[in-house]
Short mmCIF file of C-alpha atoms in Angstrom, two decimals:
data_model
loop_
_atom_site.label_atom_id
_atom_site.label_comp_id
_atom_site.label_asym_id
_atom_site.label_seq_id
_atom_site.Cartn_x
_atom_site.Cartn_y
_atom_site.Cartn_z
CA MET A 265 7.34 -3.43 -23.61
CA GLU A 266 4.60 -3.23 -21.06
CA ALA A 267 4.90 -0.57 -18.27
CA VAL A 268 6.16 -1.69 -14.93
CA VAL A 269 3.88 -1.40 -11.94
CA VAL A 270 5.45 -1.02 -8.41
CA ASP A 271 3.58 -1.14 -5.12
CA ALA A 272 6.17 -0.61 -2.44
CA GLY A 273 4.99 -1.38 1.13
CA SER A 274 6.66 -1.30 4.46
CA LYS A 275 6.91 -5.07 4.52
CA LEU A 276 6.75 -6.27 0.90
CA LEU A 277 7.44 -4.68 -2.51
CA LYS A 278 5.24 -5.99 -5.33
CA ALA A 279 6.37 -5.40 -8.90
CA GLY A 280 5.85 -6.61 -12.42
CA PHE A 281 4.71 -5.69 -15.98
CA ALA A 282 1.21 -4.47 -16.30
CA ILE A 283 -0.85 -7.65 -16.80
CA PRO A 284 -4.01 -7.12 -14.76
CA ASP A 285 -5.37 -10.68 -14.50
CA GLN A 286 -2.42 -12.07 -12.60
CA ASN A 287 -0.62 -11.50 -9.35
CA PRO A 288 2.59 -9.45 -9.43
CA PRO A 289 5.40 -11.84 -10.47
CA LEU A 290 7.91 -10.23 -8.15
CA VAL A 291 7.13 -9.99 -4.41
CA ILE A 292 10.13 -9.38 -2.11
CA PRO A 293 10.76 -8.07 1.39
CA THR A 294 11.24 -4.34 1.43
CA GLN A 295 13.75 -4.61 4.36
CA MET A 296 17.33 -4.86 3.29
CA LYS A 297 20.54 -6.04 5.04
CA LYS A 298 23.53 -3.74 5.04
CA VAL A 299 26.53 -5.23 3.16
CA LEU A 300 30.05 -3.83 3.27
CA GLU A 301 31.73 -2.87 0.08
CA GLU A 302 34.54 -5.15 -0.98
CA GLY A 303 37.87 -4.11 0.48
CA SER A 304 36.28 -2.26 3.36
CA THR A 305 38.35 -2.23 6.63
CA VAL A 306 35.41 -1.74 8.92
CA ASN A 307 34.97 -4.38 11.55
CA THR A 308 32.37 -6.68 10.10
CA SER A 309 31.09 -7.75 13.51
CA THR A 310 29.67 -4.28 14.09
CA VAL A 311 27.49 -4.23 10.92
CA GLU A 312 26.76 -7.81 10.50
CA ASP A 313 23.10 -7.62 11.54
CA ILE A 314 22.22 -4.08 10.54
CA MET A 315 18.85 -4.10 8.77
CA ILE A 316 17.64 -1.11 6.83
CA ASP A 317 14.00 -0.18 6.17
CA PRO A 318 13.68 2.04 3.14
CA ILE A 319 10.01 2.42 3.82
CA VAL A 320 8.50 3.07 7.28
CA ARG A 321 4.70 3.22 7.88
CA GLY A 322 4.11 3.41 4.13
CA PHE A 323 6.46 6.33 3.32
CA VAL A 324 9.98 6.21 2.01
CA ARG A 325 12.36 7.20 4.76
CA ASP A 326 15.82 6.15 3.28
CA TRP A 327 16.21 7.25 -0.29
CA ASP A 328 19.67 5.63 -0.79
CA ALA A 329 18.34 2.31 0.26
CA MET A 330 15.22 2.84 -1.96
CA GLU A 331 17.44 3.53 -4.94
CA ASP A 332 19.35 0.24 -4.26
CA LEU A 333 16.07 -1.64 -3.84
CA LEU A 334 14.64 -0.31 -7.09
CA HIS A 335 17.87 -1.00 -9.03
CA HIS A 336 17.59 -4.72 -7.99
CA VAL A 337 13.95 -4.85 -8.74
CA LEU A 338 14.06 -3.17 -12.19
CA TYR A 339 17.28 -4.52 -13.63
CA THR A 340 17.77 -7.86 -11.91
CA GLY A 341 14.19 -8.81 -11.16
CA LEU A 342 12.34 -7.50 -14.15
CA GLY A 343 15.10 -7.54 -16.71
CA TRP A 344 15.32 -3.91 -17.73
CA GLU A 345 18.43 -3.00 -19.72
CA MET A 346 20.60 0.05 -18.99
CA GLY A 347 19.76 2.70 -21.71
CA ASN A 348 16.56 0.98 -22.64
CA GLU A 349 14.37 1.75 -19.56
CA GLY A 350 10.59 1.74 -19.99
CA GLN A 351 7.57 3.33 -18.33
CA ILE A 352 6.67 2.91 -14.74
CA LEU A 353 3.58 3.43 -12.54
CA PHE A 354 3.88 3.67 -8.81
CA THR A 355 1.17 3.29 -6.23
CA ASP A 356 0.86 6.17 -3.72
CA PRO A 357 -0.14 5.63 -0.09
CA LEU A 358 -2.88 7.87 1.24
CA LEU A 359 -1.88 11.42 2.14
CA THR A 360 1.68 11.03 0.69
CA PRO A 361 3.52 14.32 1.26
CA LYS A 362 4.16 16.31 -1.92
CA GLY A 363 7.88 16.43 -1.24
CA LEU A 364 8.08 12.58 -1.22
CA ARG A 365 6.20 12.38 -4.59
CA GLU A 366 8.67 14.88 -6.05
CA GLN A 367 11.74 13.00 -4.77
CA LEU A 368 10.43 9.82 -6.25
CA VAL A 369 9.75 11.25 -9.68
CA GLN A 370 13.17 13.00 -9.61
CA LEU A 371 14.83 9.60 -8.72
CA LEU A 372 13.09 7.78 -11.48
CA PHE A 373 13.85 10.29 -14.28
CA GLU A 374 17.29 11.32 -13.20
CA THR A 375 18.75 8.08 -11.88
CA PHE A 376 16.73 5.42 -13.69
CA ASN A 377 16.13 7.35 -16.85
CA VAL A 378 12.49 6.12 -17.21
CA SER A 379 10.71 7.07 -20.38
CA GLY A 380 7.40 7.72 -18.59
CA PHE A 381 5.96 7.96 -15.08
CA TYR A 382 2.56 7.87 -13.37
CA ALA A 383 1.39 7.59 -9.84
CA ALA A 384 -2.08 6.81 -8.44
CA GLU A 385 -3.41 6.47 -4.96
CA GLN A 386 -3.67 2.93 -3.58
CA GLY A 387 -7.21 3.41 -2.42
CA VAL A 388 -8.40 4.23 -6.08
CA LEU A 389 -6.44 1.36 -7.42
CA SER A 390 -7.87 -1.16 -4.92
CA LEU A 391 -11.33 -0.26 -6.10
CA TYR A 392 -10.31 -0.53 -9.82
CA ALA A 393 -9.28 -4.10 -9.07
CA VAL A 394 -12.83 -5.03 -8.09
CA GLY A 395 -14.42 -3.10 -10.98
CA ARG A 396 -15.42 0.01 -9.04
CA ILE A 397 -14.70 3.70 -9.50
CA SER A 398 -16.55 4.68 -6.32
CA GLY A 399 -16.54 3.14 -2.89
CA CYS A 400 -14.30 3.03 0.18
CA SER A 401 -11.03 1.40 0.52
CA VAL A 402 -9.90 0.06 3.95
CA ASP A 403 -6.21 -0.85 3.50
CA ILE A 404 -4.61 -2.50 6.50
CA GLY A 405 -0.90 -2.95 5.85
CA HIS A 406 2.21 -3.74 7.74
CA GLY A 407 2.72 -0.22 9.20
CA LYS A 408 -0.50 1.73 8.68
CA ILE A 409 -4.24 1.73 8.12
CA ASP A 410 -5.70 3.99 5.27
CA ILE A 411 -9.42 4.56 4.99
CA ALA A 412 -10.08 6.35 1.74
CA PRO A 413 -13.54 7.30 0.43
CA VAL A 414 -13.38 7.37 -3.37
CA ILE A 415 -15.93 9.13 -5.61
CA GLU A 416 -15.62 8.78 -9.38
CA GLY A 417 -12.06 7.74 -9.17
CA ALA A 418 -10.90 10.51 -6.84
CA VAL A 419 -9.99 10.22 -3.14
CA HIS A 420 -12.10 12.49 -0.85
CA HIS A 421 -9.01 13.54 1.02
CA ILE A 422 -10.89 15.68 3.71
CA SER A 423 -12.76 12.60 4.80
CA SER A 424 -9.82 10.17 4.61
CA ARG A 425 -8.20 8.62 7.74
CA ARG A 426 -4.64 7.37 8.21
CA PHE A 427 -3.60 5.54 11.34
CA GLU A 428 0.03 4.45 12.00
CA VAL A 429 -1.10 1.05 13.32
CA GLY A 430 -0.61 -2.10 11.29
CA GLY A 431 0.61 -5.69 11.14
CA ILE A 432 3.88 -4.85 12.80
CA ASP A 433 2.08 -3.63 15.86
CA LEU A 434 -0.05 -6.87 15.99
CA THR A 435 3.12 -8.91 15.73
CA LYS A 436 4.52 -7.06 18.77
CA LEU A 437 1.25 -7.61 20.55
CA LEU A 438 1.43 -11.38 19.88
CA ALA A 439 5.01 -11.59 21.03
CA ARG A 440 4.01 -9.82 24.32
CA GLU A 441 1.16 -12.11 24.86
CA LEU A 442 3.19 -15.20 24.23
CA GLY A 443 5.83 -13.83 26.60
CA LYS A 444 3.43 -14.49 29.41
CA SER A 445 3.43 -18.21 28.66
CA ASN A 446 5.64 -20.94 30.12
CA PRO A 447 8.92 -20.36 28.17
CA GLU A 448 9.29 -24.16 27.60
CA VAL A 449 5.88 -24.83 26.23
CA ILE A 450 3.97 -22.18 24.24
CA THR A 451 0.29 -22.84 23.60
CA ILE A 452 -1.39 -20.40 21.27
CA GLY A 453 -5.08 -20.11 22.11
CA ARG A 454 -6.81 -16.89 22.98
CA GLU A 455 -3.75 -15.00 21.63
CA ARG A 456 -4.86 -15.93 18.11
CA TYR A 457 -8.05 -13.89 18.60
CA ILE A 458 -6.65 -11.00 20.68
CA VAL A 459 -4.24 -10.03 17.88
CA GLY A 460 -6.94 -9.44 15.19
CA GLU A 461 -9.45 -8.11 17.77
CA ALA A 462 -7.05 -5.26 18.51
CA LEU A 463 -8.14 -3.65 15.25
CA PHE A 464 -11.75 -3.57 16.43
CA GLN A 465 -10.73 -2.72 20.10
CA PRO A 466 -7.65 -0.49 19.92
CA SER A 467 -7.53 -0.33 23.70
CA ILE A 468 -5.90 -3.71 23.54
CA LEU A 469 -2.90 -1.97 21.97
CA GLY A 470 -3.18 0.74 24.63
CA LEU A 471 -4.74 3.23 22.21
CA GLU A 472 -7.61 5.57 22.84
CA ALA A 473 -9.35 5.23 19.54
CA ASN A 474 -12.45 3.85 17.97
CA GLY A 475 -12.36 0.42 16.23
CA ILE A 476 -11.76 0.18 12.48
CA VAL A 477 -15.49 -0.22 11.49
CA GLU A 478 -16.45 2.83 13.63
CA GLN A 479 -13.53 4.79 11.97
CA LEU A 480 -14.96 3.72 8.55
CA VAL A 481 -18.42 4.87 9.27
CA HIS A 482 -17.23 8.12 10.76
CA SER A 483 -15.00 8.74 7.77
CA ILE A 484 -17.94 8.37 5.30
CA SER A 485 -20.32 10.36 7.49
CA THR A 486 -18.31 13.48 6.68
CA VAL A 487 -18.96 13.09 2.94
CA SER A 488 -22.03 14.54 1.41
CA SER A 489 -24.95 12.37 2.37
CA GLU A 490 -26.02 11.73 -1.26
CA ASN A 491 -22.83 9.52 -1.49
CA HIS A 492 -23.16 7.56 1.68
CA ARG A 493 -24.93 4.46 0.29
CA GLN A 494 -22.53 4.25 -2.63
CA LEU A 495 -19.51 4.42 -0.44
CA LEU A 496 -20.70 2.17 2.34
CA GLU A 497 -22.10 -0.52 0.11
CA ASN A 498 -18.89 -0.66 -1.89
CA THR A 499 -16.32 -1.16 0.80
CA VAL A 500 -13.07 -2.88 -0.22
CA LEU A 501 -10.96 -4.59 2.33
CA CYS A 502 -7.34 -4.94 1.35
CA GLY A 503 -3.69 -5.02 2.54
CA GLY A 504 -1.73 -8.00 3.83
CA THR A 505 -2.82 -7.65 7.39
CA SER A 506 -6.43 -8.01 6.36
CA CYS A 507 -5.63 -11.48 5.07
CA MET A 508 -5.71 -12.98 8.59
CA ALA A 509 -7.92 -16.10 8.75
CA GLY A 510 -11.41 -15.12 9.62
CA PHE A 511 -10.83 -11.36 9.55
CA GLU A 512 -13.18 -10.61 6.61
CA ASP A 513 -16.08 -12.36 8.32
CA ARG A 514 -15.30 -10.58 11.59
CA PHE A 515 -15.20 -7.22 9.84
CA GLN A 516 -18.53 -7.82 8.08
CA LYS A 517 -20.11 -8.99 11.43
CA GLU A 518 -19.01 -5.77 12.97
CA CYS A 519 -20.46 -3.89 10.00
CA ASN A 520 -23.81 -5.64 10.52
CA LEU A 521 -23.84 -4.41 14.15
CA SER A 522 -23.15 -0.85 13.16
CA SER A 523 -25.61 1.83 14.34
CA SER A 524 -25.21 3.52 10.95
CA ALA A 525 -28.48 3.89 9.01
CA ILE A 526 -26.61 2.41 6.02
CA ARG A 527 -24.40 -0.47 7.10
CA PRO A 528 -21.06 -1.07 5.34
CA SER A 529 -20.97 -4.05 2.98
CA LEU A 530 -17.85 -5.64 1.51
CA VAL A 531 -17.42 -6.00 -2.20
CA LYS A 532 -16.69 -9.55 -3.35
CA ALA A 533 -13.87 -9.89 -5.80
CA PRO A 534 -14.82 -10.86 -9.36
CA GLU A 535 -14.32 -14.57 -10.00
CA TYR A 536 -11.94 -14.01 -12.93
CA MET A 537 -9.51 -12.14 -10.75
CA PRO A 538 -6.57 -13.82 -8.93
CA GLU A 539 -7.27 -15.45 -5.57
CA ASP A 540 -4.93 -13.22 -3.73
CA LEU A 541 -6.65 -10.09 -4.80
CA THR A 542 -7.09 -8.70 -1.33
CA LYS A 543 -3.30 -8.86 -0.79
CA TYR A 544 -2.36 -7.44 -4.12
CA SER A 545 -5.33 -5.22 -5.09
CA ALA A 546 -3.32 -1.99 -5.33
CA TRP A 547 -0.85 -3.58 -7.67
CA ILE A 548 -3.62 -5.20 -9.84
CA GLY A 549 -5.52 -1.89 -9.97
CA GLY A 550 -2.23 -0.24 -10.99
CA ALA A 551 -1.84 -2.75 -13.92
CA ILE A 552 -5.41 -1.96 -14.99
CA LEU A 553 -4.73 1.80 -14.98
CA ALA A 554 -1.35 1.46 -16.70
CA LYS A 555 -3.21 -0.04 -19.67
CA VAL A 556 -4.99 3.33 -19.95
CA VAL A 557 -2.73 6.14 -18.93
CA PHE A 558 0.38 5.21 -20.96
CA PRO A 559 -1.31 4.40 -24.32
CA GLN A 560 -3.43 7.61 -24.02
CA ASN A 561 -0.37 9.69 -23.09
CA GLN A 562 -1.77 10.85 -19.81
CA HIS A 563 1.56 10.16 -17.97
CA VAL A 564 4.52 12.32 -17.15
CA THR A 565 6.94 12.11 -20.08
CA LYS A 566 10.69 12.87 -20.10
CA ALA A 567 9.97 16.08 -21.96
CA ASP A 568 7.37 17.14 -19.33
CA TYR A 569 9.89 16.49 -16.61
CA ASP A 570 12.75 18.39 -18.40
CA GLU A 571 10.52 21.38 -18.93
CA THR A 572 8.88 21.62 -15.47
CA GLY A 573 10.83 19.54 -13.03
CA PRO A 574 9.59 17.29 -10.23
CA SER A 575 6.51 19.40 -9.50
CA ILE A 576 4.91 18.18 -12.74
CA VAL A 577 3.81 15.02 -10.82
CA HIS A 578 1.18 17.14 -8.99
CA ARG A 579 -0.41 18.32 -12.28
CA LYS A 580 -0.42 15.10 -14.17
CA CYS A 581 -0.87 12.53 -11.37
CA PHE A 582 -3.82 13.11 -9.16
#
């Protein structure tokens, strides 16, 4: 049985068996609705519309909900059988706290009884998906933006940038802009452009920060100069929010206007890869990596976990 790859975002969870040349077969909302247990005497009107977000801004915030979500994904969605669980690879958001990594590996070994585990950073995996081991990943998701310079398959953490701005903030901006319209007739014109432009001019969101391309150039400028060209000329744009119509062209135009001696250039996806590579690059990169780490026994085994405990994840997954 192939290993399962899970890329759990704030908006969508992507999961499936490790087959790299296809999109993840299971893509579901991460948000869950609270349902009362059968026989409960609680007034249903008070909990009818309670929604739960297991993951907020990329990180797990509700572990009970996360357990329920994974149970549905693994046993109902992908057909695992109790007592015959397989191996699993998780994608890690940039700068995931050590405590969260340990909680995840503990949940998977102790509750789901997985036979093997591995985790890898999303920035690295997105580069693998386009056939690179060095470059810079710009991941624009539902709740955060991660800028990760990657050199020979390892994230340069000191130079990385994480911003808690994403698609959810652009949605709120659009709602605010549309709220200025006549409530009976809503015409979407300039609002279409303002929403995406906020990533290049954060002042639109009321933030005092540089635009995304300036942040990219600044991030790479803190890496050793001998790596600048390799990083800037192998920039990967990924994440659901980056799939806005025209966004890639706007991003490249801003790159061409950069004052940097070496201007950022976006990597084009190989023709043989799925069309939605930008949206699913971390999952696809995870499927590629799973084909290597599990057969070569580079993963965390049940024996490893039983001997060392959750901290083993920092030694074997880096």
